[in-house]
PDB file of C-alpha atoms and ligand atoms in Angstrom:
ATOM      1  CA  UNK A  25    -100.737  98.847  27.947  1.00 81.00           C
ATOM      2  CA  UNK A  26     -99.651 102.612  28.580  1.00 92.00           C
ATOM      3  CA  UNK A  27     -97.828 101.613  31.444  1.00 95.00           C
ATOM      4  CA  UNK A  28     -95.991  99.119  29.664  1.00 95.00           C
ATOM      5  CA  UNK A  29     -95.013 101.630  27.063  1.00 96.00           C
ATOM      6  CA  UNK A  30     -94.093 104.275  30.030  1.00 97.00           C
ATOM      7  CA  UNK A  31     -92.014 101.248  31.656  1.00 98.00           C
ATOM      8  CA  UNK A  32     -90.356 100.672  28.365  1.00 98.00           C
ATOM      9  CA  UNK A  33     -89.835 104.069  27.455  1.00 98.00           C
ATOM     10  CA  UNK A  34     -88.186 104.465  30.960  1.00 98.00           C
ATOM     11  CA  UNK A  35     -85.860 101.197  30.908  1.00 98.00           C
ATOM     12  CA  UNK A  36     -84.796 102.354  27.071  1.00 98.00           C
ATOM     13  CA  UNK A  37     -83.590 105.635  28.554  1.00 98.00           C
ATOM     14  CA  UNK A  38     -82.097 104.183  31.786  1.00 98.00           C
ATOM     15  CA  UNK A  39     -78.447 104.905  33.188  1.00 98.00           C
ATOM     16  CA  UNK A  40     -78.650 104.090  36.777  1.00 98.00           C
ATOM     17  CA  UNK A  41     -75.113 101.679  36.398  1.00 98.00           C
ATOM     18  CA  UNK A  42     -72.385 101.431  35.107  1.00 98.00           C
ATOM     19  CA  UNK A  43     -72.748  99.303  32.219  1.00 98.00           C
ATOM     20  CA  UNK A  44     -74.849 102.301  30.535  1.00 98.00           C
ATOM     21  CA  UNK A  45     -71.471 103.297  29.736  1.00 98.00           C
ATOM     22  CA  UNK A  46     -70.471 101.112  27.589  1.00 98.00           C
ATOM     23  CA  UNK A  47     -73.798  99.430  25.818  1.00 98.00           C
ATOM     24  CA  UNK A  48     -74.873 100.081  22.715  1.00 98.00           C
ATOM     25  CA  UNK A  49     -78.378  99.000  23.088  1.00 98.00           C
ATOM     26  CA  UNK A  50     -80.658  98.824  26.840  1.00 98.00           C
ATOM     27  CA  UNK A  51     -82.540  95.255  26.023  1.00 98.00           C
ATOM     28  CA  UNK A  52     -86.037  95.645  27.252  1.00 98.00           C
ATOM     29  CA  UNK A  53     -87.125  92.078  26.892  1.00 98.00           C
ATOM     30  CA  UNK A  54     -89.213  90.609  24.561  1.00 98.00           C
ATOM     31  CA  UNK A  55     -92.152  89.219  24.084  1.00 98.00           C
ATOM     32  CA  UNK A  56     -95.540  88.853  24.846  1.00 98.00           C
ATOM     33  CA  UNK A  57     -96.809  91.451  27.148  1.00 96.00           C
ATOM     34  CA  UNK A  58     -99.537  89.015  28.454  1.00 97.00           C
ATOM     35  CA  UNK A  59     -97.264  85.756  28.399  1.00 98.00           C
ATOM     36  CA  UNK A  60     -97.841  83.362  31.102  1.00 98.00           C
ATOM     37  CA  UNK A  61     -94.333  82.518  31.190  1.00 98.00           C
ATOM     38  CA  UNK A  62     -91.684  84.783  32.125  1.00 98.00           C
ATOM     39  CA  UNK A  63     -87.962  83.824  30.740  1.00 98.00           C
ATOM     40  CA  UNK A  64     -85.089  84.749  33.083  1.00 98.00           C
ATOM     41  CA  UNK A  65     -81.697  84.753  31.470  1.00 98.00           C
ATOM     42  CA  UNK A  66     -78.351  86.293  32.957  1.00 98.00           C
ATOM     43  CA  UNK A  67     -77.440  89.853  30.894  1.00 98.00           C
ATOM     44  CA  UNK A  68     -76.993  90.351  27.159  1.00 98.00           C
ATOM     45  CA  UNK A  69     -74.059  89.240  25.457  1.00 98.00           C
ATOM     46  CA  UNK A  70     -71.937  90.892  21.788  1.00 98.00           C
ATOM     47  CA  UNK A  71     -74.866  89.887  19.379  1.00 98.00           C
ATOM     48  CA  UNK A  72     -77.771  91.069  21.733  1.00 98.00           C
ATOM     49  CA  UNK A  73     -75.971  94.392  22.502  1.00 98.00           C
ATOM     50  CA  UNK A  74     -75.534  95.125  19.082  1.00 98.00           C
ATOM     51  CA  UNK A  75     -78.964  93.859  17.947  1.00 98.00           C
ATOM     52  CA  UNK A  76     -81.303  95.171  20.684  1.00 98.00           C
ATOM     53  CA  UNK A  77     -82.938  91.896  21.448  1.00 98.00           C
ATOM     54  CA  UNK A  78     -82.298  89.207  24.310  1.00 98.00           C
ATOM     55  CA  UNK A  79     -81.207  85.845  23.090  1.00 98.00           C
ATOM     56  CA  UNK A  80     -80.144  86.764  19.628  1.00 98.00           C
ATOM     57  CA  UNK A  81     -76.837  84.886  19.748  1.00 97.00           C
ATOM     58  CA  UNK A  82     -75.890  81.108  19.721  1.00 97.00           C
ATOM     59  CA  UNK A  83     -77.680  80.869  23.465  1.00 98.00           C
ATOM     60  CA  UNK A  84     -80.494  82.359  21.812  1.00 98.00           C
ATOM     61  CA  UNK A  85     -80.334  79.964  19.281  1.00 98.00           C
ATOM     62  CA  UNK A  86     -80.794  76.722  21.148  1.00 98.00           C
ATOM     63  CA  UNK A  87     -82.869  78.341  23.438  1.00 98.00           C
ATOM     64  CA  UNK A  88     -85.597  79.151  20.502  1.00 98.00           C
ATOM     65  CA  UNK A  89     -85.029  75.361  19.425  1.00 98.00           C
ATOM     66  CA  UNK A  90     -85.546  74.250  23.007  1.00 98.00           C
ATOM     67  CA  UNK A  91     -88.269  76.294  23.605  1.00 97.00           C
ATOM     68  CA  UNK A  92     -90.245  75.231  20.244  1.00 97.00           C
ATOM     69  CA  UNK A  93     -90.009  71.659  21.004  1.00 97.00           C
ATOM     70  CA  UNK A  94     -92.118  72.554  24.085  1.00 97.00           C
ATOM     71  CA  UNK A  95     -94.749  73.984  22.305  1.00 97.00           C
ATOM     72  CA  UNK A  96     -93.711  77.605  23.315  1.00 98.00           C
ATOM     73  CA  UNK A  97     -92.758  80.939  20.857  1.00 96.00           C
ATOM     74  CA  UNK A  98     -91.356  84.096  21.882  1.00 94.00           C
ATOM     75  CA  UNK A  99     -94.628  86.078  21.086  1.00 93.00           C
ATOM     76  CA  UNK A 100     -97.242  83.964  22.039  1.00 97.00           C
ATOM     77  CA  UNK A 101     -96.638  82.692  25.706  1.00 98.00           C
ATOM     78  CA  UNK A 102     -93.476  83.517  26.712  1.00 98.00           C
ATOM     79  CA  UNK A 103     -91.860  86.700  27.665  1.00 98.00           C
ATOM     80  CA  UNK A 104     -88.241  86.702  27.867  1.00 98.00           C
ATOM     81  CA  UNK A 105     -85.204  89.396  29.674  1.00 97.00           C
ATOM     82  CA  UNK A 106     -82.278  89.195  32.118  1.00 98.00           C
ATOM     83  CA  UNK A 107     -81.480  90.026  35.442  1.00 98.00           C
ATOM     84  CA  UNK A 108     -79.670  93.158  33.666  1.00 98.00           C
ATOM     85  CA  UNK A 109     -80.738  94.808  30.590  1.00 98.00           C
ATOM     86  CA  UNK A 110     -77.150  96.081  29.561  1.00 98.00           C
ATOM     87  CA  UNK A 111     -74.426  93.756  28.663  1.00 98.00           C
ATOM     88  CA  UNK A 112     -71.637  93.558  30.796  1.00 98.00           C
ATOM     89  CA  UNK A 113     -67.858  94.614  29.057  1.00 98.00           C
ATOM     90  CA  UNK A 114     -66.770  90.949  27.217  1.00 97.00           C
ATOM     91  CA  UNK A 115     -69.571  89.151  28.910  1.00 96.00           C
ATOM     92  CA  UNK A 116     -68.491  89.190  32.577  1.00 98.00           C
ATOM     93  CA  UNK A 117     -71.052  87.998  34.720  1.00 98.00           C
ATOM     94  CA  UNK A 118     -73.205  91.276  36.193  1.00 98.00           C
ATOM     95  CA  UNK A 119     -72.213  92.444  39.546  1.00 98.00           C
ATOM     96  CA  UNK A 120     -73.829  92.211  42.489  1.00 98.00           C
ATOM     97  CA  UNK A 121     -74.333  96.011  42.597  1.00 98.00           C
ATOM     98  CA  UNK A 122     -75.476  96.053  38.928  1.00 98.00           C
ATOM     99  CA  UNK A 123     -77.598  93.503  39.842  1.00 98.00           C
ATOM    100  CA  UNK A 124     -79.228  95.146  42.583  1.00 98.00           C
ATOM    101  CA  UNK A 125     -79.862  98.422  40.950  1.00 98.00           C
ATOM    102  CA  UNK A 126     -81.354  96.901  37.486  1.00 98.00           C
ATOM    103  CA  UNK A 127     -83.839  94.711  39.571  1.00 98.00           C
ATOM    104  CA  UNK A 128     -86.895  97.024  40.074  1.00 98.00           C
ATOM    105  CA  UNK A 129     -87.105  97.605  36.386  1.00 98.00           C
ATOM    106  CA  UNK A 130     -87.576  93.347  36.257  1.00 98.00           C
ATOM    107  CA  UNK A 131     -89.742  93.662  39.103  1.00 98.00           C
ATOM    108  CA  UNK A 132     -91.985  95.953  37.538  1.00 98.00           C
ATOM    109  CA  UNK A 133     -91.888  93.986  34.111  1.00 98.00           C
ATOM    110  CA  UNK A 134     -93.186  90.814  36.419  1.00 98.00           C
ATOM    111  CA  UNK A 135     -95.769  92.919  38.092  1.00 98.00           C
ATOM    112  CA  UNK A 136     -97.210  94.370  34.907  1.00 98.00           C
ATOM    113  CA  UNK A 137     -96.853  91.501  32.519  1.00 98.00           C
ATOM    114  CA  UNK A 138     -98.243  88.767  36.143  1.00 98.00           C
ATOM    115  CA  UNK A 139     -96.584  86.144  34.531  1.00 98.00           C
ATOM    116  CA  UNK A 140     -98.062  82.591  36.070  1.00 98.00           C
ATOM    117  CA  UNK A 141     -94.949  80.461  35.673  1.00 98.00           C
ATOM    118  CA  UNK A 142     -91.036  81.834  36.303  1.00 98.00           C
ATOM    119  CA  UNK A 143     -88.293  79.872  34.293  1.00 98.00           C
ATOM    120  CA  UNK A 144     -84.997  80.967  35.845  1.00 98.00           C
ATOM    121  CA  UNK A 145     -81.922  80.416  33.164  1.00 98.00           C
ATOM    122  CA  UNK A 146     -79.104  79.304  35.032  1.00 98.00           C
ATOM    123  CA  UNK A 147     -76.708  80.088  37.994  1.00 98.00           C
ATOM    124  CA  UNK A 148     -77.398  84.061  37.673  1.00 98.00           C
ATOM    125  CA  UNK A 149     -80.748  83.915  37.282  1.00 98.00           C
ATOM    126  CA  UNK A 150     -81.219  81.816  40.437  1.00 98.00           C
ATOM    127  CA  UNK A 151     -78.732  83.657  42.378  1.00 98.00           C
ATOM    128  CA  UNK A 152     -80.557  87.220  42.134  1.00 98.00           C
ATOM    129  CA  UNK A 153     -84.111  85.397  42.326  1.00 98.00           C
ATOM    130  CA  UNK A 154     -83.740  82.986  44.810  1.00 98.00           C
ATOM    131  CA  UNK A 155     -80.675  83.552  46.469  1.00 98.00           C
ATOM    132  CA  UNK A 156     -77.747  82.371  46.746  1.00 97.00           C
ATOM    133  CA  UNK A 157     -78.427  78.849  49.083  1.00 98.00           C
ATOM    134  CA  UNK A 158     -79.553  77.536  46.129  1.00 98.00           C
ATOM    135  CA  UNK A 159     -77.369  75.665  43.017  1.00 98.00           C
ATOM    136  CA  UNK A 160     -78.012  75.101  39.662  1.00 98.00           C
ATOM    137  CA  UNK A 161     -76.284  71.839  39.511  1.00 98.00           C
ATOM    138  CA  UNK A 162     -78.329  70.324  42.744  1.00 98.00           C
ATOM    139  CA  UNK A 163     -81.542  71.822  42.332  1.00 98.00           C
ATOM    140  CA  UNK A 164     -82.698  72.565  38.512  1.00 98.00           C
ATOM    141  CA  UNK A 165     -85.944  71.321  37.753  1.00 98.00           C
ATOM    142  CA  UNK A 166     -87.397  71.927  40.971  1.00 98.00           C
ATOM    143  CA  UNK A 167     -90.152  74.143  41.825  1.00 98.00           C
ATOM    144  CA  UNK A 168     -89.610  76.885  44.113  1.00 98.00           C
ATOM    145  CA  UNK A 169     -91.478  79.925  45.130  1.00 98.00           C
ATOM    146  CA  UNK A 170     -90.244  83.308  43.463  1.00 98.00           C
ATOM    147  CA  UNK A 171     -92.148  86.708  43.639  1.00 98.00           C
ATOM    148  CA  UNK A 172     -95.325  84.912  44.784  1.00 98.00           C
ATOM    149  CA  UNK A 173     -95.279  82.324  41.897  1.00 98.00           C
ATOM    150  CA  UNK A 174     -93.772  78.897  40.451  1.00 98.00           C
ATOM    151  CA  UNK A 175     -90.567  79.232  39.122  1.00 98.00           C
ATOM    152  CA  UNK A 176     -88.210  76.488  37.892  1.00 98.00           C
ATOM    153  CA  UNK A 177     -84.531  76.879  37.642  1.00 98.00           C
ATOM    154  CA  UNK A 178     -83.112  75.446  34.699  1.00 98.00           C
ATOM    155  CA  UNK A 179     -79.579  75.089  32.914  1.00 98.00           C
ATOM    156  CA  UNK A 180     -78.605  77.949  30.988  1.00 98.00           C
ATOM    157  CA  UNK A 181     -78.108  77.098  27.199  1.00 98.00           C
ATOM    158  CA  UNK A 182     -74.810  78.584  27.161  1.00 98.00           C
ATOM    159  CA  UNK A 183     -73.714  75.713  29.948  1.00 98.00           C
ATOM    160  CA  UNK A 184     -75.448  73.259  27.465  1.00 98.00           C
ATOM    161  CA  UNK A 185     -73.311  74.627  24.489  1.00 98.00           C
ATOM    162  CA  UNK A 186     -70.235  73.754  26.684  1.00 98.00           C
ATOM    163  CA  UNK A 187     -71.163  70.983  28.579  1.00 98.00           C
ATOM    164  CA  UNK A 188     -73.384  69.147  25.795  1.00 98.00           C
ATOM    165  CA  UNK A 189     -73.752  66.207  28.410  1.00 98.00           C
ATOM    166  CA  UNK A 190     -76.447  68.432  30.007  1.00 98.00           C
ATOM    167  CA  UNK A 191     -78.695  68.288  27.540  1.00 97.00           C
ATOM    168  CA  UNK A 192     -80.978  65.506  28.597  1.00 97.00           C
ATOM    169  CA  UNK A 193     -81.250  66.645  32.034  1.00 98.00           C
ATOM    170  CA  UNK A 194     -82.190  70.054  30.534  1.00 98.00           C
ATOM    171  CA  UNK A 195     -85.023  67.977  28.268  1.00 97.00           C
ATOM    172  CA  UNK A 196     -86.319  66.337  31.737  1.00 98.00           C
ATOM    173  CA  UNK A 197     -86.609  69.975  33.353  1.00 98.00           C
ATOM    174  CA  UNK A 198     -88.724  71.180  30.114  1.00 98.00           C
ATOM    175  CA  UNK A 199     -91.602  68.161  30.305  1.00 97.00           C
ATOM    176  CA  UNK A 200     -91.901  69.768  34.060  1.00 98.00           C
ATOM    177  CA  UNK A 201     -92.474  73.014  32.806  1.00 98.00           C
ATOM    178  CA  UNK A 202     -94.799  71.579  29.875  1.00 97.00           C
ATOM    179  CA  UNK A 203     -96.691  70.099  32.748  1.00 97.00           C
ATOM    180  CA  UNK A 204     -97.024  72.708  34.806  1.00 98.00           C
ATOM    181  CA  UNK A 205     -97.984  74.967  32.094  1.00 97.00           C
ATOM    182  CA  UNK A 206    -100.735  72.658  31.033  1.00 96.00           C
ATOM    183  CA  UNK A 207    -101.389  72.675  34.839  1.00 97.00           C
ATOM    184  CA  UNK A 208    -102.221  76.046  35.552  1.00 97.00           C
ATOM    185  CA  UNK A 209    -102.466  77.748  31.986  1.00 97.00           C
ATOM    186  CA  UNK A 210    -103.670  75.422  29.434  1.00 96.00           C
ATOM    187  CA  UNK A 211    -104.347  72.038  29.405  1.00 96.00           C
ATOM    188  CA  UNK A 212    -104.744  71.570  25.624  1.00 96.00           C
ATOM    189  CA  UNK A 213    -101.021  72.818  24.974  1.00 96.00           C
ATOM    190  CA  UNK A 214     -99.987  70.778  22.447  1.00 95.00           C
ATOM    191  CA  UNK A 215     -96.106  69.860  22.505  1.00 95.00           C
ATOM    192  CA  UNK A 216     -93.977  68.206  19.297  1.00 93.00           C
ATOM    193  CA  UNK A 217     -91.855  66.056  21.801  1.00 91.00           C
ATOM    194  CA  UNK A 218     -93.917  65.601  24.609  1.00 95.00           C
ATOM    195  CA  UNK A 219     -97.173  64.187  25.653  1.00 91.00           C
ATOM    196  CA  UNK A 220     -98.168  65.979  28.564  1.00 90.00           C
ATOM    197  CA  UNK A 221     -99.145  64.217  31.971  1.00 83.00           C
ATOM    198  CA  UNK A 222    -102.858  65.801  31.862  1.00 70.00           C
ATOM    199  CA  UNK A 223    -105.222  65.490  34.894  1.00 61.00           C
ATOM    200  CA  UNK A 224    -107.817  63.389  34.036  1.00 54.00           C
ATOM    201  CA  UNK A 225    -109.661  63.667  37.477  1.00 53.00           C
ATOM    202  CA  UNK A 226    -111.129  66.955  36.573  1.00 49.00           C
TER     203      UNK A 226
HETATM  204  N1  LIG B   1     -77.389  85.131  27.516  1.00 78.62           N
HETATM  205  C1  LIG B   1     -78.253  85.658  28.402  1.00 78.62           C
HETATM  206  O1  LIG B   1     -78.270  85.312  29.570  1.00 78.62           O
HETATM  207  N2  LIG B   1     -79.096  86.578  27.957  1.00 78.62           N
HETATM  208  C2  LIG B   1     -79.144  86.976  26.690  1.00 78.62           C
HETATM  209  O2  LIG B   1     -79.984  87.818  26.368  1.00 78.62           O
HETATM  210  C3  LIG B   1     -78.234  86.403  25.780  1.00 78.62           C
HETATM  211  C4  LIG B   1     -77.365  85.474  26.219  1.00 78.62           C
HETATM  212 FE1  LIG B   2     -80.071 100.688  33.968  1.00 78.62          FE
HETATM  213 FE2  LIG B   2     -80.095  98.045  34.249  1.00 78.62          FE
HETATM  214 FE3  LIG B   2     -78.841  99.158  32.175  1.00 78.62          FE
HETATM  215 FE4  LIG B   2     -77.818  99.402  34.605  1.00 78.62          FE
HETATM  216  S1  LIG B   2     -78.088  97.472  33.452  1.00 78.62           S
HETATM  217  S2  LIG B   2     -78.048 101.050  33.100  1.00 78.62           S
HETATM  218  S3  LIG B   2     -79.672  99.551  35.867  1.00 78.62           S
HETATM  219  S4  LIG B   2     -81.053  99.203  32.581  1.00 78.62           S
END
């Protein structure tokens, strides 16, 4: 708990790149501290910067819809940031270098907050996780192993905003996650769309 506050404190107060510069806010993340699922999104965009919360915007938006038709809150068992916690000028996508630099902060979030399942929002997300053999478009939905856990790249919501066609590949990717939370976390979650595929042989 203390450490978490240090942490934040720290982040809040960082200017290690650039992009300190020109940000209004430093997004910390949000969320539950002891949420089982950690939410990986790209950097924050006009709405976020101004606000001081990830996902505030119109990504945000359908994100929170997504997320509540699998059963899942901000506050209860998800925790959700970016692979940079200041936005970008006009929403370019981070640099490498910025990228690199703002990583130990997220590394530290996922070592204090030992999330047990890693969604990774789109091609950025994946990129400074995984690495960069791996594509959104050819391998979303799959399970992979990031910082010693699951994780599960997934399309971005801005990509489903433009590309609306995505959408029910995106849905397919969620009843994964919904069964791997019910998997390893809790087998009672209880989804509004989605009957989970529960192990019965326990
Ligand atoms: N897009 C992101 O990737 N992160 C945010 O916080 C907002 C929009
Ligand atoms: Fe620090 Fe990350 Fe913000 Fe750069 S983006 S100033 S590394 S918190």
């Amino acid at each position: 708990m203390q450490e978490f506050e240090e942490l934040k404190n720290a982040i809040l107060h960082c200017t290690k790149c650039e992009l300190a510069k020109t940000r209004q806010h430093v997004i910390f993340g949000e969320g539950n501290m002891k949420a089982h699922v950690l939410i990986i999104g790209e950097a924050p965009g006009r709405d976020e910067d101004i606000q001081g919360r990830p996902f505030v915007g119109l990504s945000g938006q359908l994100l929170d819809k997504i997320l509540a038709a699998c059963g899942f809150s901000r506050n209860q068992q998800l925790f959700i940031n970016n692979i940079v916690k200041c936005r970008p000028p006009g929403n370019r996508t981070p640099s490498p270098a910025e990228a690199s630099v703002c990583m130990p902060w997220l590394l530290k979030q996922i070592d204090l907050i030992d999330p047990k399942i890693l969604i990774l929002l789109g091609a950025t997300a994946l990129k400074y996780m995984a690495g960069s053999d791996y594509k959104i478009t050819r391998d979303h939905g799959k399970w992979i192993n990031v910082q010693n856990r699951p994780a599960i790249p997934v399309y971005h919501p801005a990509a489903l905003l433009r590309n609306p066609s995505l959408k029910r590949d995106a849905w397919e990717d969620c009843k994964r996650i919904i069964d791997k939370y019910c998997e390893i976390v809790d087998p009672e979650h209880y989804s509004p769309h989605y009957k989970p595929r529960r192990n019965t042989q326990l």
